[in-house]
Short mmCIF file of C-alpha atoms in Angstrom, two decimals:
data_model
loop_
_atom_site.label_atom_id
_atom_site.label_comp_id
_atom_site.label_asym_id
_atom_site.label_seq_id
_atom_site.Cartn_x
_atom_site.Cartn_y
_atom_site.Cartn_z
CA UNK A 1 133.15 146.27 101.47
CA UNK A 2 134.23 149.46 99.64
CA UNK A 3 131.83 150.99 97.14
CA UNK A 4 132.56 150.14 93.53
CA UNK A 5 132.63 153.27 91.29
CA UNK A 6 129.78 153.71 88.90
CA UNK A 7 130.38 153.40 85.10
CA UNK A 8 129.12 155.99 82.72
CA UNK A 9 129.21 155.65 78.90
CA UNK A 10 129.36 159.16 77.31
CA UNK A 11 127.61 159.95 74.03
CA UNK A 12 129.19 162.33 71.47
CA UNK A 13 126.86 165.20 72.22
CA UNK A 14 128.03 165.28 75.90
CA UNK A 15 131.61 165.87 74.82
CA UNK A 16 130.65 168.51 72.20
CA UNK A 17 128.56 170.25 74.83
CA UNK A 18 131.26 170.29 77.44
CA UNK A 19 134.79 169.34 76.52
CA UNK A 20 135.61 168.95 80.14
CA UNK A 21 132.80 166.48 80.79
CA UNK A 22 135.14 163.56 81.63
CA UNK A 23 136.21 165.55 84.67
CA UNK A 24 132.68 166.04 86.00
CA UNK A 25 131.93 162.50 87.21
CA UNK A 26 134.01 162.60 90.39
CA UNK A 27 135.58 159.07 91.14
CA UNK A 28 133.34 157.11 88.78
CA UNK A 29 134.67 155.36 85.79
CA UNK A 30 133.90 156.41 82.23
CA UNK A 31 133.69 154.52 78.85
CA UNK A 32 133.98 156.23 75.52
CA UNK A 33 132.69 153.96 72.67
CA UNK A 34 134.88 153.93 69.46
CA UNK A 35 131.76 155.18 67.61
CA UNK A 36 131.93 158.38 69.77
CA UNK A 37 135.59 158.89 68.89
CA UNK A 38 134.70 158.43 65.21
CA UNK A 39 131.93 160.99 65.48
CA UNK A 40 134.05 163.45 67.42
CA UNK A 41 136.62 163.28 64.67
CA UNK A 42 134.08 164.60 62.16
CA UNK A 43 133.58 167.83 64.12
CA UNK A 44 137.23 168.74 64.78
CA UNK A 45 137.65 170.90 61.66
CA UNK A 46 136.28 174.50 61.64
CA UNK A 47 136.27 177.55 63.82
CA UNK A 48 132.89 177.08 65.71
CA UNK A 49 132.42 175.92 69.22
CA UNK A 50 131.66 172.37 68.35
CA UNK A 51 135.08 172.08 66.51
CA UNK A 52 136.91 173.73 69.39
CA UNK A 53 135.34 171.29 71.94
CA UNK A 54 136.05 168.27 69.64
CA UNK A 55 139.74 169.16 69.40
CA UNK A 56 140.12 170.01 73.09
CA UNK A 57 138.66 166.71 74.14
CA UNK A 58 140.82 164.60 71.77
CA UNK A 59 143.92 166.42 72.97
CA UNK A 60 142.97 165.92 76.63
CA UNK A 61 142.36 162.28 76.07
CA UNK A 62 145.83 161.99 74.29
CA UNK A 63 147.44 163.67 77.28
CA UNK A 64 145.72 161.20 79.80
CA UNK A 65 146.93 158.20 77.90
CA UNK A 66 150.44 159.59 77.42
CA UNK A 67 151.46 156.88 75.00
CA UNK A 68 149.83 154.07 77.04
CA UNK A 69 147.26 151.56 75.79
CA UNK A 70 143.93 151.29 77.53
CA UNK A 71 144.16 148.52 80.01
CA UNK A 72 141.20 146.43 80.99
CA UNK A 73 140.34 148.77 83.91
CA UNK A 74 141.13 151.96 81.93
CA UNK A 75 143.53 154.80 82.73
CA UNK A 76 143.25 157.23 85.64
CA UNK A 77 141.85 160.58 84.56
CA UNK A 78 143.46 162.56 87.42
CA UNK A 79 143.66 162.93 91.12
CA UNK A 80 140.39 162.01 92.87
CA UNK A 81 138.87 161.11 89.60
CA UNK A 82 137.85 157.79 88.07
CA UNK A 83 139.31 155.79 85.19
CA UNK A 84 138.58 156.19 81.43
CA UNK A 85 138.62 153.69 78.70
CA UNK A 86 137.89 153.72 74.91
CA UNK A 87 135.76 150.61 74.22
CA UNK A 88 135.60 149.06 70.69
CA UNK A 89 132.17 148.69 69.25
CA UNK A 90 130.18 145.56 70.20
CA UNK A 91 127.09 144.22 68.48
CA UNK A 92 123.71 143.98 70.07
CA UNK A 93 122.83 140.75 71.93
CA UNK A 94 120.72 138.42 69.61
CA UNK A 95 117.50 139.36 71.37
CA UNK A 96 117.97 143.10 70.35
CA UNK A 97 119.39 142.51 66.81
CA UNK A 98 115.95 142.79 65.11
CA UNK A 99 114.92 145.81 67.36
CA UNK A 100 117.76 148.01 66.13
CA UNK A 101 118.45 146.92 62.55
CA UNK A 102 119.97 150.11 61.06
CA UNK A 103 123.69 150.37 61.28
CA UNK A 104 124.08 153.89 62.64
CA UNK A 105 126.30 155.53 65.21
CA UNK A 106 123.60 155.91 67.82
CA UNK A 107 122.88 152.14 67.66
CA UNK A 108 126.66 151.36 67.86
CA UNK A 109 126.93 153.50 71.01
CA UNK A 110 123.79 151.84 72.56
CA UNK A 111 124.91 148.42 71.78
CA UNK A 112 128.38 149.11 73.24
CA UNK A 113 126.71 150.52 76.38
CA UNK A 114 124.68 147.43 76.85
CA UNK A 115 127.74 145.27 76.41
CA UNK A 116 129.57 147.20 79.11
CA UNK A 117 126.57 146.71 81.41
CA UNK A 118 126.38 142.98 80.74
CA UNK A 119 130.01 142.48 81.40
CA UNK A 120 130.08 144.49 84.73
CA UNK A 121 127.60 142.66 86.90
CA UNK A 122 127.02 144.18 90.25
CA UNK A 123 128.09 147.66 89.13
CA UNK A 124 125.86 150.65 88.26
CA UNK A 125 126.24 151.29 84.58
CA UNK A 126 124.45 154.09 82.66
CA UNK A 127 124.59 155.74 79.28
CA UNK A 128 124.84 159.52 79.45
CA UNK A 129 123.40 161.48 76.43
CA UNK A 130 121.68 164.70 75.68
CA UNK A 131 119.80 163.11 72.75
CA UNK A 132 116.20 162.54 73.73
CA UNK A 133 115.63 160.04 70.87
CA UNK A 134 118.59 158.00 71.99
CA UNK A 135 117.36 158.02 75.62
CA UNK A 136 113.97 156.75 74.48
CA UNK A 137 115.68 153.82 72.54
CA UNK A 138 117.82 153.06 75.57
CA UNK A 139 114.78 152.88 77.88
CA UNK A 140 113.04 150.65 75.40
CA UNK A 141 115.95 148.33 75.47
CA UNK A 142 116.00 148.32 79.30
CA UNK A 143 119.30 150.27 79.47
CA UNK A 144 119.82 152.76 82.32
CA UNK A 145 120.22 156.21 80.67
CA UNK A 146 120.62 159.72 81.88
CA UNK A 147 120.82 163.25 80.66
CA UNK A 148 124.01 165.19 81.31
CA UNK A 149 122.94 167.13 84.33
CA UNK A 150 126.16 168.86 85.40
CA UNK A 151 125.12 172.18 84.00
CA UNK A 152 121.30 171.75 84.47
CA UNK A 153 119.60 174.47 86.51
CA UNK A 154 116.85 173.39 88.85
CA UNK A 155 113.22 174.15 88.01
CA UNK A 156 112.60 176.53 90.77
CA UNK A 157 115.70 178.57 89.94
CA UNK A 158 114.51 178.85 86.23
CA UNK A 159 111.09 180.01 87.60
CA UNK A 160 112.79 182.52 89.82
CA UNK A 161 114.52 184.11 86.92
CA UNK A 162 111.01 184.90 85.46
CA UNK A 163 109.62 186.24 88.75
CA UNK A 164 112.30 188.50 89.83
CA UNK A 165 110.18 191.63 90.29
CA UNK A 166 108.73 192.14 93.81
CA UNK A 167 105.46 193.98 94.39
CA UNK A 168 104.59 196.00 97.47
CA UNK A 169 102.12 198.73 98.43
CA UNK A 170 103.65 201.55 100.40
CA UNK A 171 102.48 204.44 102.56
CA UNK A 172 101.96 207.50 100.52
CA UNK A 173 104.65 209.36 102.43
CA UNK A 174 107.24 206.86 101.29
CA UNK A 175 106.11 206.89 97.66
CA UNK A 176 106.22 210.74 97.89
CA UNK A 177 109.80 210.64 98.96
CA UNK A 178 110.74 208.04 96.33
CA UNK A 179 108.97 209.75 93.45
CA UNK A 180 109.34 213.38 94.28
CA UNK A 181 112.06 213.65 96.93
CA UNK A 182 115.43 215.29 96.25
CA UNK A 183 117.30 211.92 96.11
CA UNK A 184 114.46 209.73 94.63
CA UNK A 185 115.48 207.09 97.14
CA UNK A 186 114.14 205.43 100.33
CA UNK A 187 115.58 203.02 102.84
CA UNK A 188 115.19 199.37 102.03
CA UNK A 189 113.97 198.67 105.55
CA UNK A 190 110.89 200.65 104.80
CA UNK A 191 109.94 198.19 102.08
CA UNK A 192 111.31 194.64 102.96
CA UNK A 193 112.57 192.94 106.12
CA UNK A 194 115.55 191.26 104.55
CA UNK A 195 118.27 193.20 102.73
CA UNK A 196 117.64 192.83 98.97
CA UNK A 197 120.21 191.40 96.60
CA UNK A 198 121.95 193.79 94.31
CA UNK A 199 119.71 195.39 91.56
CA UNK A 200 116.64 193.66 92.96
CA UNK A 201 113.63 195.16 91.05
CA UNK A 202 110.42 196.40 92.58
CA UNK A 203 107.06 197.64 91.51
CA UNK A 204 105.66 199.91 94.37
CA UNK A 205 102.05 201.09 94.57
CA UNK A 206 100.50 204.03 96.18
CA UNK A 207 98.00 203.35 98.80
CA UNK A 208 95.79 206.26 97.62
CA UNK A 209 95.90 204.89 94.03
CA UNK A 210 96.81 201.24 93.71
CA UNK A 211 96.76 201.56 89.83
CA UNK A 212 99.63 203.99 89.98
CA UNK A 213 102.96 202.17 90.03
CA UNK A 214 106.56 203.38 90.44
CA UNK A 215 109.45 201.14 89.33
CA UNK A 216 112.45 201.01 91.58
CA UNK A 217 115.55 198.82 92.18
CA UNK A 218 117.84 198.28 95.12
CA UNK A 219 121.17 200.13 94.63
CA UNK A 220 123.94 198.23 96.67
CA UNK A 221 126.32 201.12 96.37
CA UNK A 222 123.88 203.59 98.03
CA UNK A 223 122.18 200.72 100.16
CA UNK A 224 118.80 202.20 99.26
CA UNK A 225 115.90 201.52 97.00
CA UNK A 226 116.08 204.09 94.11
CA UNK A 227 113.50 205.20 91.63
CA UNK A 228 113.87 204.01 88.05
CA UNK A 229 113.32 207.01 85.79
CA UNK A 230 111.70 206.97 82.39
CA UNK A 231 114.33 206.84 79.81
CA UNK A 232 114.27 206.96 75.90
CA UNK A 233 117.05 205.91 73.66
CA UNK A 234 117.54 206.96 70.01
CA UNK A 235 113.94 207.66 69.56
CA UNK A 236 112.72 204.37 71.31
CA UNK A 237 110.62 204.75 74.39
CA UNK A 238 109.50 202.09 76.79
CA UNK A 239 105.88 200.93 76.36
CA UNK A 240 105.60 198.98 79.66
CA UNK A 241 107.24 198.81 83.13
CA UNK A 242 109.62 195.95 82.31
CA UNK A 243 110.83 197.65 79.17
CA UNK A 244 111.34 200.74 81.42
CA UNK A 245 113.44 198.57 83.83
CA UNK A 246 115.30 197.07 80.93
CA UNK A 247 116.27 200.35 79.35
CA UNK A 248 117.51 201.62 82.82
CA UNK A 249 119.80 198.59 83.05
CA UNK A 250 121.06 198.98 79.53
CA UNK A 251 121.94 202.58 80.22
CA UNK A 252 123.48 202.08 83.63
CA UNK A 253 127.28 202.12 83.28
CA UNK A 254 127.67 200.53 86.71
CA UNK A 255 126.03 197.31 85.40
CA UNK A 256 128.39 195.83 82.71
CA UNK A 257 126.47 192.66 82.27
CA UNK A 258 122.72 192.52 81.37
CA UNK A 259 120.43 189.74 80.31
CA UNK A 260 117.05 190.28 78.80
CA UNK A 261 114.62 187.32 78.36
CA UNK A 262 111.13 187.27 77.09
CA UNK A 263 109.00 185.96 74.15
CA UNK A 264 109.17 187.26 70.61
CA UNK A 265 108.07 190.89 70.11
CA UNK A 266 108.84 191.98 73.71
CA UNK A 267 111.46 194.48 72.43
CA UNK A 268 114.67 192.73 73.79
CA UNK A 269 117.00 193.31 70.83
CA UNK A 270 115.39 196.58 69.88
CA UNK A 271 115.96 198.14 73.31
CA UNK A 272 119.46 196.80 73.52
CA UNK A 273 120.39 198.31 70.12
CA UNK A 274 118.77 201.63 70.85
CA UNK A 275 120.58 201.87 74.21
CA UNK A 276 123.91 201.06 72.46
CA UNK A 277 123.40 203.80 69.82
CA UNK A 278 122.28 206.27 72.58
CA UNK A 279 125.61 205.76 74.42
CA UNK A 280 127.83 205.41 71.31
CA UNK A 281 130.18 208.16 72.52
CA UNK A 282 131.09 206.02 75.63
CA UNK A 283 132.35 203.17 73.54
CA UNK A 284 134.95 202.54 70.82
CA UNK A 285 132.69 199.95 69.17
CA UNK A 286 129.09 198.79 69.12
CA UNK A 287 129.07 195.07 68.23
CA UNK A 288 125.86 193.17 67.60
CA UNK A 289 125.99 189.41 67.01
CA UNK A 290 124.06 186.17 67.23
CA UNK A 291 124.78 182.41 66.82
CA UNK A 292 124.02 180.77 63.49
CA UNK A 293 122.40 177.73 64.84
CA UNK A 294 121.40 175.99 61.71
CA UNK A 295 124.67 176.69 59.95
CA UNK A 296 127.10 173.98 60.37
CA UNK A 297 130.44 173.46 58.67
CA UNK A 298 128.71 171.54 55.87
CA UNK A 299 125.36 173.50 55.49
CA UNK A 300 127.18 176.80 55.06
CA UNK A 301 128.64 175.58 51.68
CA UNK A 302 125.17 175.52 50.10
CA UNK A 303 125.09 179.28 50.10
CA UNK A 304 127.17 181.24 47.52
CA UNK A 305 129.88 183.80 48.42
CA UNK A 306 132.40 184.13 51.21
CA UNK A 307 131.73 183.44 54.74
CA UNK A 308 130.39 186.87 55.64
CA UNK A 309 127.94 186.69 52.59
CA UNK A 310 126.77 183.21 53.75
CA UNK A 311 126.11 184.49 57.26
CA UNK A 312 124.10 187.52 56.02
CA UNK A 313 120.68 185.78 56.10
CA UNK A 314 121.31 184.80 59.87
CA UNK A 315 122.26 188.36 60.74
CA UNK A 316 119.37 189.98 58.84
CA UNK A 317 117.06 190.20 61.89
CA UNK A 318 119.57 192.37 63.58
CA UNK A 319 119.61 194.72 60.54
CA UNK A 320 115.79 194.72 60.76
CA UNK A 321 115.97 196.11 64.30
CA UNK A 322 118.50 198.73 63.19
CA UNK A 323 116.13 199.75 60.35
CA UNK A 324 113.28 200.09 62.84
CA UNK A 325 115.35 202.68 64.79
CA UNK A 326 116.37 204.51 61.51
CA UNK A 327 112.81 204.78 60.56
CA UNK A 328 112.11 206.99 63.54
CA UNK A 329 114.12 209.74 61.76
CA UNK A 330 114.16 211.35 58.40
CA UNK A 331 116.98 210.08 56.12
CA UNK A 332 118.60 213.62 56.24
CA UNK A 333 118.40 213.82 60.10
CA UNK A 334 121.64 213.81 62.06
CA UNK A 335 120.45 210.66 63.91
CA UNK A 336 120.12 208.68 60.60
CA UNK A 337 123.35 209.98 59.21
CA UNK A 338 124.98 209.04 62.56
CA UNK A 339 124.00 205.47 62.11
CA UNK A 340 125.29 205.36 58.54
CA UNK A 341 128.58 206.86 59.78
CA UNK A 342 128.99 204.36 62.55
CA UNK A 343 128.50 201.59 59.96
CA UNK A 344 130.91 203.09 57.44
CA UNK A 345 133.53 203.65 60.11
CA UNK A 346 133.04 200.07 61.39
CA UNK A 347 132.28 201.39 64.89
CA UNK A 348 128.85 199.70 64.54
CA UNK A 349 129.50 196.11 63.53
CA UNK A 350 127.05 193.35 62.91
CA UNK A 351 128.98 190.06 62.61
CA UNK A 352 128.78 186.25 63.27
CA UNK A 353 129.52 185.17 66.85
CA UNK A 354 132.25 182.76 65.68
CA UNK A 355 134.49 185.82 64.92
CA UNK A 356 134.54 186.73 68.54
CA UNK A 357 136.66 183.87 69.83
CA UNK A 358 140.17 184.87 70.65
CA UNK A 359 139.37 188.63 70.67
CA UNK A 360 139.68 191.00 73.67
CA UNK A 361 136.80 193.40 73.68
CA UNK A 362 137.86 196.61 75.19
CA UNK A 363 135.50 199.57 75.61
CA UNK A 364 132.78 197.90 73.57
CA UNK A 365 129.01 197.68 73.83
CA UNK A 366 128.51 194.01 72.91
CA UNK A 367 125.01 192.62 72.24
CA UNK A 368 124.47 188.89 71.77
CA UNK A 369 120.98 188.07 70.36
CA UNK A 370 119.29 184.65 70.51
CA UNK A 371 121.70 183.75 73.39
CA UNK A 372 119.42 180.90 74.49
CA UNK A 373 121.17 178.83 71.69
CA UNK A 374 124.47 179.13 73.47
CA UNK A 375 125.87 176.55 75.91
CA UNK A 376 127.14 177.68 79.42
CA UNK A 377 130.66 177.18 78.19
CA UNK A 378 130.13 179.41 75.18
CA UNK A 379 128.59 182.03 77.35
CA UNK A 380 131.62 181.89 79.64
CA UNK A 381 133.98 182.09 76.65
CA UNK A 382 132.23 185.25 75.43
CA UNK A 383 132.01 187.00 78.88
CA UNK A 384 135.78 186.38 79.56
CA UNK A 385 136.53 188.35 76.45
CA UNK A 386 135.21 191.57 78.13
CA UNK A 387 137.98 194.12 78.64
CA UNK A 388 137.95 197.37 80.63
CA UNK A 389 135.00 199.52 79.93
CA UNK A 390 132.97 196.89 78.05
CA UNK A 391 129.27 196.30 78.53
CA UNK A 392 127.72 192.89 77.51
CA UNK A 393 124.08 192.33 76.83
CA UNK A 394 122.59 188.90 76.15
CA UNK A 395 119.06 188.65 74.91
CA UNK A 396 116.92 185.61 74.13
CA UNK A 397 113.87 183.45 74.96
CA UNK A 398 114.64 180.28 76.89
CA UNK A 399 111.51 178.62 75.66
CA UNK A 400 112.44 178.91 71.95
CA UNK A 401 115.70 176.93 71.69
CA UNK A 402 116.88 175.76 68.24
CA UNK A 403 119.84 173.75 69.52
CA UNK A 404 118.91 170.01 69.63
CA UNK A 405 120.84 169.33 72.91
CA UNK A 406 119.93 172.42 74.88
CA UNK A 407 116.70 173.11 76.89
CA UNK A 408 115.35 175.69 79.22
CA UNK A 409 117.30 174.23 82.08
CA UNK A 410 120.77 173.83 80.44
CA UNK A 411 121.24 176.70 78.09
CA UNK A 412 123.74 179.50 78.67
CA UNK A 413 121.11 182.30 79.03
CA UNK A 414 119.56 180.49 81.98
CA UNK A 415 123.01 179.96 83.51
CA UNK A 416 123.77 183.75 83.44
CA UNK A 417 120.70 184.42 85.49
CA UNK A 418 121.35 181.72 88.00
CA UNK A 419 125.13 182.03 88.42
CA UNK A 420 125.26 185.85 88.37
CA UNK A 421 122.18 186.38 90.53
CA UNK A 422 122.82 188.93 93.27
CA UNK A 423 126.01 190.32 91.79
CA UNK A 424 126.07 194.05 91.52
CA UNK A 425 127.73 193.97 88.14
CA UNK A 426 124.75 192.05 86.71
CA UNK A 427 121.05 192.67 86.17
CA UNK A 428 118.32 190.53 84.63
CA UNK A 429 114.93 191.62 83.23
CA UNK A 430 112.17 189.35 82.11
CA UNK A 431 109.98 191.14 79.52
CA UNK A 432 106.49 189.82 79.77
CA UNK A 433 104.37 191.78 77.33
CA UNK A 434 104.77 191.63 73.54
CA UNK A 435 104.84 195.05 71.94
CA UNK A 436 105.40 194.21 68.32
CA UNK A 437 101.80 194.60 67.44
CA UNK A 438 98.34 193.84 68.66
CA UNK A 439 98.11 190.90 66.18
CA UNK A 440 101.46 189.55 67.23
CA UNK A 441 100.40 189.65 70.93
CA UNK A 442 97.07 187.98 70.16
CA UNK A 443 98.85 185.19 68.21
CA UNK A 444 101.32 184.60 71.10
CA UNK A 445 98.45 184.12 73.54
CA UNK A 446 96.05 182.11 71.44
CA UNK A 447 97.95 180.03 68.86
#
């Protein structure tokens, strides 16, 4: 007997997270409750990613139906894919009516999912949602429920992104060649047995003095492990080895994509901005941006002024970092005046991330702060804006996510590290130590 396809009922947040979600379930069948269509309709107006995803999904669904009504078995999504159906809302069975009294969209979606399950005996039926609360309600009602796992990174791969530096103790002659030789490089076979991946980072210790460490990385172009030198950028100097590695990557023109992760106060944004200013003559524009997570199409109306004025509070942390750099110099210094000139000429731009969609970023140094609040699709959309000569830097902390339907396994910043791992155009650095202040570091550890 042929295997019957599974049936998955999709919640609204799955569609808003990935507008192509209906094409990610292989040959299994999908059900979209009418309540999901109603919720999706509320998001379709606007310029943010949620609006874009809502519009794209509804247009795709309209193309699939092509003027046809949903038959009992649904309509074929595409070649080698299952069928899809929009299902009218159904009430809870009498035994659950008192359990879920509130007439809200989540309950309509759940009751419809349970109706689909009860009317398809013998088939596997599951509700797919990224809403943890709805998953708990579904479990309480005995409904099979799953998270949307298509873009979820495995635990060990997330852990790998935080443990990318390799530690070795080398013979003093090798350390002498690396640190003081004419090329500041050694053969990778002198350090590891297996050829490293591009831009693999190392901390190498002297045998005579294990406390003395040299930072290095594997250069795939030279096929050798090379010394990472001490850099400074616009008055900002690294305070630890990881910051030293980060600044090296930020100032390496051969690496156009860099991701920096780490807790608050580790210097991610400050280093990225300082590196951009140090190299401003190499780029036509320096663009710094961040997603305004708490600012939806409705919430933005509570603040006065135009859209840029409304976005100002969410971009203020970027200005704070810029002011830290300016404070290194006297107001009359050429460095401080250079920053003012870049701002006045609009070569240094701090703007909302929503303004980036549709642009082609040529010869720009583009920094995206708080990138852990972006979906993998949003990250892809941003990176594909990169033109010739553009460098992109994503910073964030995957353990401080403000988006309700993202976590450390499914956010866009994690995806960069996993998907781009080993590519010579990419480098990732995890900053471990907070350098904001002794008090800040103590609070991070104890509170």
